[in-house]
mmCIF file of C-alpha atoms in Angstrom:
data_model
loop_
_atom_site.group_PDB
_atom_site.id
_atom_site.type_symbol
_atom_site.label_atom_id
_atom_site.label_comp_id
_atom_site.label_asym_id
_atom_site.label_seq_id
_atom_site.Cartn_x
_atom_site.Cartn_y
_atom_site.Cartn_z
ATOM 1 C CA UNK A 1475 -40.993 16.046 17.487
ATOM 2 C CA UNK A 1476 -37.242 16.024 17.126
ATOM 3 C CA UNK A 1477 -35.400 13.009 18.256
ATOM 4 C CA UNK A 1478 -31.816 11.888 18.285
ATOM 5 C CA UNK A 1479 -30.384 8.567 17.315
ATOM 6 C CA UNK A 1480 -28.685 6.694 20.050
ATOM 7 C CA UNK A 1481 -25.718 4.592 19.279
ATOM 8 C CA UNK A 1482 -26.078 1.029 20.310
ATOM 9 C CA UNK A 1483 -23.847 0.507 23.292
ATOM 10 C CA UNK A 1484 -21.083 -1.957 22.758
ATOM 11 C CA UNK A 1485 -19.568 -3.931 25.581
ATOM 12 C CA UNK A 1486 -15.901 -4.725 25.191
ATOM 13 C CA UNK A 1487 -15.053 -8.357 25.832
ATOM 14 C CA UNK A 1488 -12.234 -8.694 28.348
ATOM 15 C CA UNK A 1489 -9.675 -11.377 28.999
ATOM 16 C CA UNK A 1490 -11.550 -12.213 32.200
ATOM 17 C CA UNK A 1491 -14.782 -12.712 30.229
ATOM 18 C CA UNK A 1492 -13.067 -15.253 27.992
ATOM 19 C CA UNK A 1493 -11.546 -17.034 30.996
ATOM 20 C CA UNK A 1494 -14.920 -17.234 32.764
ATOM 21 C CA UNK A 1495 -16.595 -18.646 29.659
ATOM 22 C CA UNK A 1496 -13.991 -21.408 29.404
ATOM 23 C CA UNK A 1497 -13.601 -22.030 33.106
ATOM 24 C CA UNK A 1498 -9.875 -21.299 33.337
ATOM 25 C CA UNK A 1499 -7.795 -18.438 34.729
ATOM 26 C CA UNK A 1500 -7.106 -15.237 32.795
ATOM 27 C CA UNK A 1501 -3.418 -16.102 32.997
ATOM 28 C CA UNK A 1502 -4.074 -19.357 31.132
ATOM 29 C CA UNK A 1503 -5.915 -17.516 28.357
ATOM 30 C CA UNK A 1504 -3.113 -14.944 28.101
ATOM 31 C CA UNK A 1505 -0.491 -17.683 27.973
ATOM 32 C CA UNK A 1506 -2.374 -19.508 25.211
ATOM 33 C CA UNK A 1507 -2.389 -16.341 23.112
ATOM 34 C CA UNK A 1508 1.163 -15.186 23.819
ATOM 35 C CA UNK A 1509 3.072 -18.388 24.624
ATOM 36 C CA UNK A 1510 1.175 -21.209 22.890
ATOM 37 C CA UNK A 1511 3.890 -23.784 23.636
ATOM 38 C CA UNK A 1512 3.077 -23.562 27.339
ATOM 39 C CA UNK A 1513 -0.469 -24.944 27.023
ATOM 40 C CA UNK A 1514 -1.757 -28.130 25.466
ATOM 41 C CA UNK A 1515 -2.749 -28.054 21.819
ATOM 42 C CA UNK A 1516 -6.322 -29.047 22.631
ATOM 43 C CA UNK A 1517 -6.739 -26.310 25.255
ATOM 44 C CA UNK A 1518 -5.258 -23.669 23.005
ATOM 45 C CA UNK A 1519 -7.588 -24.678 20.165
ATOM 46 C CA UNK A 1520 -10.562 -24.394 22.527
ATOM 47 C CA UNK A 1521 -9.420 -20.988 23.798
ATOM 48 C CA UNK A 1522 -8.918 -19.672 20.255
ATOM 49 C CA UNK A 1523 -12.384 -20.890 19.336
ATOM 50 C CA UNK A 1524 -13.965 -19.025 22.261
ATOM 51 C CA UNK A 1525 -11.869 -15.910 21.565
ATOM 52 C CA UNK A 1526 -13.131 -15.912 17.996
ATOM 53 C CA UNK A 1527 -16.756 -16.518 19.033
ATOM 54 C CA UNK A 1528 -16.763 -13.773 21.670
ATOM 55 C CA UNK A 1529 -14.820 -11.295 19.557
ATOM 56 C CA UNK A 1530 -12.100 -10.692 22.108
ATOM 57 C CA UNK A 1531 -9.416 -8.201 21.016
ATOM 58 C CA UNK A 1532 -6.253 -7.857 23.154
ATOM 59 C CA UNK A 1533 -5.744 -4.410 24.699
ATOM 60 C CA UNK A 1534 -2.146 -3.658 23.791
ATOM 61 C CA UNK A 1535 -2.114 -0.291 25.550
ATOM 62 C CA UNK A 1536 -3.250 -1.842 28.832
ATOM 63 C CA UNK A 1537 -0.671 -4.585 28.450
ATOM 64 C CA UNK A 1538 2.070 -2.030 27.876
ATOM 65 C CA UNK A 1539 1.063 -0.086 30.992
ATOM 66 C CA UNK A 1540 0.958 -3.224 33.096
ATOM 67 C CA UNK A 1541 4.301 -4.570 31.920
ATOM 68 C CA UNK A 1542 6.134 -1.288 31.486
ATOM 69 C CA UNK A 1543 6.906 -2.210 27.867
ATOM 70 C CA UNK A 1544 5.403 -1.100 24.560
ATOM 71 C CA UNK A 1545 4.536 -3.169 21.497
ATOM 72 C CA UNK A 1546 4.132 -0.218 19.140
ATOM 73 C CA UNK A 1547 6.807 0.391 16.479
ATOM 74 C CA UNK A 1548 6.739 3.639 14.523
ATOM 75 C CA UNK A 1549 7.985 3.643 10.929
ATOM 76 C CA UNK A 1550 8.823 7.017 9.377
ATOM 77 C CA UNK A 1551 8.615 6.862 5.560
ATOM 78 C CA UNK A 1552 9.081 9.348 2.712
ATOM 79 C CA UNK A 1553 6.517 7.508 0.554
ATOM 80 C CA UNK A 1554 4.091 4.602 0.724
ATOM 81 C CA UNK A 1555 3.779 4.025 -3.016
ATOM 82 C CA UNK A 1556 7.278 3.491 -4.394
ATOM 83 C CA UNK A 1557 8.199 -0.204 -4.936
ATOM 84 C CA UNK A 1558 11.616 0.263 -3.286
ATOM 85 C CA UNK A 1559 9.912 1.375 -0.063
ATOM 86 C CA UNK A 1560 7.300 -1.386 -0.299
ATOM 87 C CA UNK A 1561 9.978 -4.069 -0.182
ATOM 88 C CA UNK A 1562 11.386 -2.593 3.049
ATOM 89 C CA UNK A 1563 7.885 -2.597 4.558
ATOM 90 C CA UNK A 1564 7.444 -6.246 3.572
ATOM 91 C CA UNK A 1565 10.616 -7.060 5.476
ATOM 92 C CA UNK A 1566 9.463 -5.184 8.588
ATOM 93 C CA UNK A 1567 6.084 -6.898 8.548
ATOM 94 C CA UNK A 1568 7.629 -10.327 8.008
ATOM 95 C CA UNK A 1569 9.704 -9.922 11.167
ATOM 96 C CA UNK A 1570 6.839 -8.853 13.424
ATOM 97 C CA UNK A 1571 4.363 -11.391 12.052
ATOM 98 C CA UNK A 1572 3.348 -13.755 14.836
ATOM 99 C CA UNK A 1573 4.490 -11.370 17.589
ATOM 100 C CA UNK A 1574 2.548 -8.921 19.757
ATOM 101 C CA UNK A 1575 4.201 -5.965 18.032
ATOM 102 C CA UNK A 1576 2.204 -3.658 15.797
ATOM 103 C CA UNK A 1577 3.302 -1.025 13.301
ATOM 104 C CA UNK A 1578 2.191 2.525 12.707
ATOM 105 C CA UNK A 1579 3.346 4.069 9.452
ATOM 106 C CA UNK A 1580 3.838 7.795 8.931
ATOM 107 C CA UNK A 1581 4.177 9.054 5.363
ATOM 108 C CA UNK A 1582 6.145 12.320 5.409
ATOM 109 C CA UNK A 1583 6.062 12.997 1.633
ATOM 110 C CA UNK A 1584 9.684 14.215 1.890
ATOM 111 C CA UNK A 1585 8.446 17.114 4.037
ATOM 112 C CA UNK A 1586 10.827 18.101 6.855
ATOM 113 C CA UNK A 1587 8.083 19.745 8.933
ATOM 114 C CA UNK A 1588 5.913 16.651 8.623
ATOM 115 C CA UNK A 1589 8.825 14.513 9.801
ATOM 116 C CA UNK A 1590 9.026 16.443 13.070
ATOM 117 C CA UNK A 1591 5.260 16.393 13.569
ATOM 118 C CA UNK A 1592 4.986 12.650 12.998
ATOM 119 C CA UNK A 1593 7.972 11.994 15.224
ATOM 120 C CA UNK A 1594 6.351 13.846 18.098
ATOM 121 C CA UNK A 1595 3.178 11.868 17.519
ATOM 122 C CA UNK A 1596 5.193 8.657 17.786
ATOM 123 C CA UNK A 1597 6.937 9.819 20.956
ATOM 124 C CA UNK A 1598 3.592 10.619 22.609
ATOM 125 C CA UNK A 1599 2.675 6.924 22.367
ATOM 126 C CA UNK A 1600 5.912 5.670 24.001
ATOM 127 C CA UNK A 1601 6.917 3.374 21.127
ATOM 128 C CA UNK A 1602 8.996 0.220 21.501
ATOM 129 C CA UNK A 1603 11.155 1.660 18.739
ATOM 130 C CA UNK A 1604 11.248 3.844 15.647
ATOM 131 C CA UNK A 1605 12.476 2.859 12.181
ATOM 132 C CA UNK A 1606 13.437 5.821 9.982
ATOM 133 C CA UNK A 1607 13.302 4.892 6.291
ATOM 134 C CA UNK A 1608 13.601 8.437 5.013
ATOM 135 C CA UNK A 1609 14.362 11.965 6.161
ATOM 136 C CA UNK A 1610 14.706 15.262 4.340
ATOM 137 C CA UNK A 1611 17.085 16.905 6.795
ATOM 138 C CA UNK A 1612 20.159 15.306 8.304
ATOM 139 C CA UNK A 1613 19.763 17.269 11.520
ATOM 140 C CA UNK A 1614 16.412 15.561 12.090
ATOM 141 C CA UNK A 1615 18.161 12.234 12.719
ATOM 142 C CA UNK A 1616 19.617 13.209 16.072
ATOM 143 C CA UNK A 1617 16.386 14.966 17.008
ATOM 144 C CA UNK A 1618 14.520 11.729 16.337
ATOM 145 C CA UNK A 1619 16.840 9.793 18.634
ATOM 146 C CA UNK A 1620 16.577 12.365 21.413
ATOM 147 C CA UNK A 1621 12.802 12.783 21.265
ATOM 148 C CA UNK A 1622 11.817 9.153 20.756
ATOM 149 C CA UNK A 1623 13.293 7.880 24.019
ATOM 150 C CA UNK A 1624 13.493 4.383 22.565
ATOM 151 C CA UNK A 1625 15.656 2.404 20.102
ATOM 152 C CA UNK A 1626 15.928 4.189 16.736
ATOM 153 C CA UNK A 1627 17.128 2.479 13.560
ATOM 154 C CA UNK A 1628 17.708 4.460 10.368
ATOM 155 C CA UNK A 1629 17.825 2.622 7.036
ATOM 156 C CA UNK A 1630 18.749 5.655 4.929
ATOM 157 C CA UNK A 1631 22.512 5.238 4.555
ATOM 158 C CA UNK A 1632 25.188 3.663 6.736
ATOM 159 C CA UNK A 1633 27.449 6.706 6.404
ATOM 160 C CA UNK A 1634 24.984 8.881 8.337
ATOM 161 C CA UNK A 1635 26.141 8.677 11.929
ATOM 162 C CA UNK A 1636 23.529 9.052 14.665
ATOM 163 C CA UNK A 1637 23.221 7.966 18.287
ATOM 164 C CA UNK A 1638 20.914 5.181 17.178
ATOM 165 C CA UNK A 1639 21.590 2.313 14.776
ATOM 166 C CA UNK A 1640 22.335 2.725 11.060
ATOM 167 C CA UNK A 1641 21.841 -0.134 8.617
ATOM 168 C CA UNK A 1642 21.539 -0.593 4.885
ATOM 169 C CA UNK A 1643 24.051 0.355 2.203
ATOM 170 C CA UNK A 1644 26.463 3.145 1.312
ATOM 171 C CA UNK A 1645 24.716 4.965 -1.532
ATOM 172 C CA UNK A 1646 27.724 7.049 -2.498
ATOM 173 C CA UNK A 1647 29.856 3.938 -2.955
ATOM 174 C CA UNK A 1648 27.078 2.250 -4.932
ATOM 175 C CA UNK A 1649 26.945 5.178 -7.363
ATOM 176 C CA UNK A 1650 30.734 5.103 -7.672
ATOM 177 C CA UNK A 1651 30.615 1.416 -8.626
ATOM 178 C CA UNK A 1652 27.903 2.104 -11.213
ATOM 179 C CA UNK A 1653 29.855 5.012 -12.726
ATOM 180 C CA UNK A 1654 33.102 3.034 -12.943
ATOM 181 C CA UNK A 1655 31.187 0.231 -14.654
ATOM 182 C CA UNK A 1656 29.882 2.631 -17.299
ATOM 183 C CA UNK A 1657 33.397 3.949 -17.904
ATOM 184 C CA UNK A 1658 34.726 0.389 -18.239
ATOM 185 C CA UNK A 1659 32.217 -0.192 -21.036
ATOM 186 C CA UNK A 1660 33.638 2.715 -23.027
ATOM 187 C CA UNK A 1661 30.998 5.347 -22.230
ATOM 188 C CA UNK A 1662 32.463 8.788 -21.672
ATOM 189 C CA UNK A 1663 29.737 11.447 -21.776
ATOM 190 C CA UNK A 1664 27.754 9.929 -18.929
ATOM 191 C CA UNK A 1665 24.786 11.858 -17.542
ATOM 192 C CA UNK A 1666 23.125 11.361 -14.160
ATOM 193 C CA UNK A 1667 19.354 11.556 -13.968
ATOM 194 C CA UNK A 1668 17.628 12.052 -10.617
ATOM 195 C CA UNK A 1669 14.685 13.677 -8.907
ATOM 196 C CA UNK A 1670 13.503 14.729 -5.479
ATOM 197 C CA UNK A 1671 15.645 15.951 -2.627
ATOM 198 C CA UNK A 1672 16.139 12.777 -0.625
ATOM 199 C CA UNK A 1673 19.524 12.354 1.099
ATOM 200 C CA UNK A 1674 20.126 9.164 -0.876
ATOM 201 C CA UNK A 1675 19.811 11.124 -4.121
ATOM 202 C CA UNK A 1676 22.442 13.603 -2.975
ATOM 203 C CA UNK A 1677 24.809 10.847 -1.838
ATOM 204 C CA UNK A 1678 24.519 8.995 -5.166
ATOM 205 C CA UNK A 1679 25.156 12.202 -7.055
ATOM 206 C CA UNK A 1680 28.261 12.825 -4.943
ATOM 207 C CA UNK A 1681 29.594 9.373 -5.838
ATOM 208 C CA UNK A 1682 29.009 9.941 -9.547
ATOM 209 C CA UNK A 1683 30.694 13.334 -9.440
ATOM 210 C CA UNK A 1684 33.757 11.991 -7.643
ATOM 211 C CA UNK A 1685 34.392 9.205 -10.161
ATOM 212 C CA UNK A 1686 33.819 11.462 -13.163
ATOM 213 C CA UNK A 1687 36.221 14.028 -11.717
ATOM 214 C CA UNK A 1688 38.842 11.337 -11.149
ATOM 215 C CA UNK A 1689 38.456 10.333 -14.810
ATOM 216 C CA UNK A 1690 38.787 13.948 -15.962
ATOM 217 C CA UNK A 1691 35.318 13.765 -17.520
ATOM 218 C CA UNK A 1692 33.146 15.669 -15.067
ATOM 219 C CA UNK A 1693 30.699 18.121 -16.616
ATOM 220 C CA UNK A 1694 28.130 19.676 -14.286
ATOM 221 C CA UNK A 1695 25.734 20.199 -17.188
ATOM 222 C CA UNK A 1696 25.369 16.407 -17.448
ATOM 223 C CA UNK A 1697 23.476 16.274 -14.138
ATOM 224 C CA UNK A 1698 19.741 16.070 -14.874
ATOM 225 C CA UNK A 1699 17.518 16.759 -11.864
ATOM 226 C CA UNK A 1700 13.958 17.749 -11.110
ATOM 227 C CA UNK A 1701 12.204 18.157 -7.764
ATOM 228 C CA UNK A 1702 9.436 15.640 -8.374
ATOM 229 C CA UNK A 1703 8.586 12.057 -7.359
ATOM 230 C CA UNK A 1704 10.314 9.371 -9.472
ATOM 231 C CA UNK A 1705 8.230 7.810 -12.221
ATOM 232 C CA UNK A 1706 8.551 6.146 -15.619
ATOM 233 C CA UNK A 1707 6.901 9.139 -17.267
ATOM 234 C CA UNK A 1708 9.354 11.553 -15.636
ATOM 235 C CA UNK A 1709 12.354 9.536 -16.806
ATOM 236 C CA UNK A 1710 11.014 9.515 -20.349
ATOM 237 C CA UNK A 1711 10.261 13.236 -20.379
ATOM 238 C CA UNK A 1712 13.542 14.347 -18.820
ATOM 239 C CA UNK A 1713 15.785 12.274 -21.087
ATOM 240 C CA UNK A 1714 13.946 13.378 -24.265
ATOM 241 C CA UNK A 1715 14.359 17.042 -23.370
ATOM 242 C CA UNK A 1716 17.974 16.504 -22.381
ATOM 243 C CA UNK A 1717 18.960 14.596 -25.532
ATOM 244 C CA UNK A 1718 17.476 17.357 -27.661
ATOM 245 C CA UNK A 1719 19.978 19.726 -26.045
ATOM 246 C CA UNK A 1720 22.883 17.275 -25.657
ATOM 247 C CA UNK A 1721 22.804 14.668 -28.447
ATOM 248 C CA UNK A 1722 26.478 13.912 -27.711
ATOM 249 C CA UNK A 1723 25.638 12.159 -24.408
ATOM 250 C CA UNK A 1724 26.218 8.413 -24.689
ATOM 251 C CA UNK A 1725 24.972 7.055 -21.335
ATOM 252 C CA UNK A 1726 22.945 7.826 -18.241
ATOM 253 C CA UNK A 1727 22.909 6.589 -14.656
ATOM 254 C CA UNK A 1728 19.441 6.868 -13.125
ATOM 255 C CA UNK A 1729 18.643 7.235 -9.440
ATOM 256 C CA UNK A 1730 15.900 4.619 -9.705
ATOM 257 C CA UNK A 1731 14.773 1.829 -11.999
ATOM 258 C CA UNK A 1732 11.484 3.544 -12.841
ATOM 259 C CA UNK A 1733 13.371 6.532 -14.220
ATOM 260 C CA UNK A 1734 15.608 4.122 -16.157
ATOM 261 C CA UNK A 1735 12.597 2.332 -17.618
ATOM 262 C CA UNK A 1736 11.318 5.659 -18.911
ATOM 263 C CA UNK A 1737 14.715 6.220 -20.554
ATOM 264 C CA UNK A 1738 14.549 2.792 -22.233
ATOM 265 C CA UNK A 1739 11.107 3.571 -23.642
ATOM 266 C CA UNK A 1740 12.241 6.964 -24.922
ATOM 267 C CA UNK A 1741 15.330 5.515 -26.600
ATOM 268 C CA UNK A 1742 13.096 3.027 -28.397
ATOM 269 C CA UNK A 1743 10.830 5.861 -29.583
ATOM 270 C CA UNK A 1744 13.823 7.880 -30.791
ATOM 271 C CA UNK A 1745 15.490 4.932 -32.541
ATOM 272 C CA UNK A 1746 18.568 5.041 -30.257
ATOM 273 C CA UNK A 1747 20.325 1.690 -29.949
ATOM 274 C CA UNK A 1748 20.844 0.420 -26.398
ATOM 275 C CA UNK A 1749 23.564 -0.379 -25.417
ATOM 276 C CA UNK A 1750 25.550 0.212 -28.618
ATOM 277 C CA UNK A 1751 24.884 3.961 -28.857
ATOM 278 C CA UNK A 1752 23.534 4.661 -25.399
ATOM 279 C CA UNK A 1753 24.064 2.938 -22.038
ATOM 280 C CA UNK A 1754 21.539 2.918 -19.192
ATOM 281 C CA UNK A 1755 22.007 1.985 -15.543
ATOM 282 C CA UNK A 1756 19.280 2.005 -12.906
ATOM 283 C CA UNK A 1757 19.171 1.663 -9.141
ATOM 284 C CA UNK A 1758 17.312 -0.760 -6.798
ATOM 285 C CA UNK A 1759 16.866 -3.799 -9.086
ATOM 286 C CA UNK A 1760 13.092 -3.732 -8.948
ATOM 287 C CA UNK A 1761 11.203 -6.813 -10.069
ATOM 288 C CA UNK A 1762 10.812 -5.726 -13.700
ATOM 289 C CA UNK A 1763 14.486 -4.776 -14.198
ATOM 290 C CA UNK A 1764 15.406 -8.250 -15.455
ATOM 291 C CA UNK A 1765 12.490 -8.324 -17.924
ATOM 292 C CA UNK A 1766 12.820 -4.952 -19.659
ATOM 293 C CA UNK A 1767 13.927 -4.996 -23.291
ATOM 294 C CA UNK A 1768 16.850 -4.919 -23.178
ATOM 295 C CA UNK A 1769 17.251 -6.095 -19.551
ATOM 296 C CA UNK A 1770 18.360 -3.292 -17.257
ATOM 297 C CA UNK A 1771 21.767 -3.012 -15.597
ATOM 298 C CA UNK A 1772 21.185 -1.763 -12.062
ATOM 299 C CA UNK A 1773 22.359 -1.658 -8.456
ATOM 300 C CA UNK A 1774 20.695 -4.350 -6.369
ATOM 301 C CA UNK A 1775 19.745 -3.203 -2.860
ATOM 302 C CA UNK A 1776 18.663 -5.840 -0.277
ATOM 303 C CA UNK A 1777 15.501 -3.906 0.556
ATOM 304 C CA UNK A 1778 13.565 -6.767 2.189
ATOM 305 C CA UNK A 1779 16.554 -7.689 4.359
ATOM 306 C CA UNK A 1780 16.940 -4.051 5.389
ATOM 307 C CA UNK A 1781 13.365 -3.925 6.669
ATOM 308 C CA UNK A 1782 13.546 -7.321 8.361
ATOM 309 C CA UNK A 1783 16.829 -6.529 10.117
ATOM 310 C CA UNK A 1784 15.643 -3.089 11.228
ATOM 311 C CA UNK A 1785 12.562 -4.586 12.888
ATOM 312 C CA UNK A 1786 14.641 -7.358 14.444
ATOM 313 C CA UNK A 1787 17.020 -4.819 16.008
ATOM 314 C CA UNK A 1788 14.148 -2.750 17.419
ATOM 315 C CA UNK A 1789 12.612 -5.851 18.982
ATOM 316 C CA UNK A 1790 15.957 -7.067 20.344
ATOM 317 C CA UNK A 1791 16.844 -3.715 21.917
ATOM 318 C CA UNK A 1792 13.299 -3.134 23.131
ATOM 319 C CA UNK A 1793 13.407 -6.419 25.020
ATOM 320 C CA UNK A 1794 16.641 -5.477 26.730
ATOM 321 C CA UNK A 1795 18.947 -7.359 24.370
ATOM 322 C CA UNK A 1796 22.094 -6.047 22.737
ATOM 323 C CA UNK A 1797 23.626 -5.950 19.262
ATOM 324 C CA UNK A 1798 27.270 -6.162 18.304
ATOM 325 C CA UNK A 1799 27.523 -3.275 15.839
ATOM 326 C CA UNK A 1800 25.751 0.089 15.678
ATOM 327 C CA UNK A 1801 26.387 0.309 11.933
ATOM 328 C CA UNK A 1802 25.422 -2.666 9.751
ATOM 329 C CA UNK A 1803 26.409 -2.698 6.083
ATOM 330 C CA UNK A 1804 24.104 -5.127 4.249
ATOM 331 C CA UNK A 1805 25.903 -4.522 0.969
ATOM 332 C CA UNK A 1806 24.823 -3.876 -2.613
ATOM 333 C CA UNK A 1807 25.545 -5.549 -5.939
ATOM 334 C CA UNK A 1808 26.008 -4.243 -9.463
ATOM 335 C CA UNK A 1809 23.830 -6.447 -11.659
ATOM 336 C CA UNK A 1810 25.173 -6.160 -15.197
ATOM 337 C CA UNK A 1811 22.587 -6.769 -17.908
ATOM 338 C CA UNK A 1812 22.186 -5.800 -21.552
ATOM 339 C CA UNK A 1813 21.608 -2.036 -21.219
ATOM 340 C CA UNK A 1814 25.348 -1.522 -20.628
ATOM 341 C CA UNK A 1815 26.871 -4.681 -22.100
ATOM 342 C CA UNK A 1816 28.635 -3.340 -25.158
ATOM 343 C CA UNK A 1817 30.796 -5.505 -27.381
ATOM 344 C CA UNK A 1818 34.521 -5.432 -26.595
ATOM 345 C CA UNK A 1819 35.227 -3.659 -29.874
ATOM 346 C CA UNK A 1820 32.799 -0.829 -29.089
ATOM 347 C CA UNK A 1821 33.926 -0.543 -25.453
ATOM 348 C CA UNK A 1822 37.582 -0.159 -26.431
ATOM 349 C CA UNK A 1823 36.966 2.238 -29.311
#
């Protein structure tokens, strides 16, 4: 005889259940969880013990409805795997740790249609704020601000003006600094190696082009680009193919450190001396950049600080506070290491 399995009913423990078990008011339990300084240490320890024993989980949605405020922060990302993005996420999480706020990540995979879909999903949940760490289309920025109905902070580039808040660095200027550094070291046939279609990639390329044009050395054929995610393998493959066609090139600026690491490996395989015969500059100053052989010159981006500050602004604005500036430049730094440090004699030759 057929039969169906019945799920075991689960009863959700409420704040009132915890209060009744302890013999205090629900307000006291709530205060112990949200404002621990307002109850005695002994009482809070007892409440936490009972909460743990009973398996009580706060209902954030109910709290938001009751208070008229939300504790949900949406984070729109182009990738969840790249180390540069991970550092921003660490900063966001560090800021909300110990608060009632929670994060929902949306990985758009650099897909403009997915950006819009995920944004609408965020908006349906009435978020406390949205942090945009990547977008494929500039026009989506204003759409995000208009649809979200909450504070929006973009960490893509400070030159991108939207109705929300922009923070981070100026990627075009960073690329200009890197290019001028390579020229100062005596490199002249400088290539630029990038991938993907992210706005930051296009801004860095624009900075490189401007400096090379000013120096009278611009050659469009020195721009190496492929629509693919950045990786060490891609950097190695692209530079090998390029050097076979253009053996006269004496340096390369890479859009990311993982591409640059691939270039270092390929130069070692081909017997090309770095930095004497070939200079290499990366971008982001990832953890391994200082330990490559030779150590990698790169642009240092304060990725953790970007994430932390973005979350702090969302929380401040969401709680009715204010901020002084709508555009915050957290700055970048050229970190000169051995991959571009030629001897004075070679640089001036």
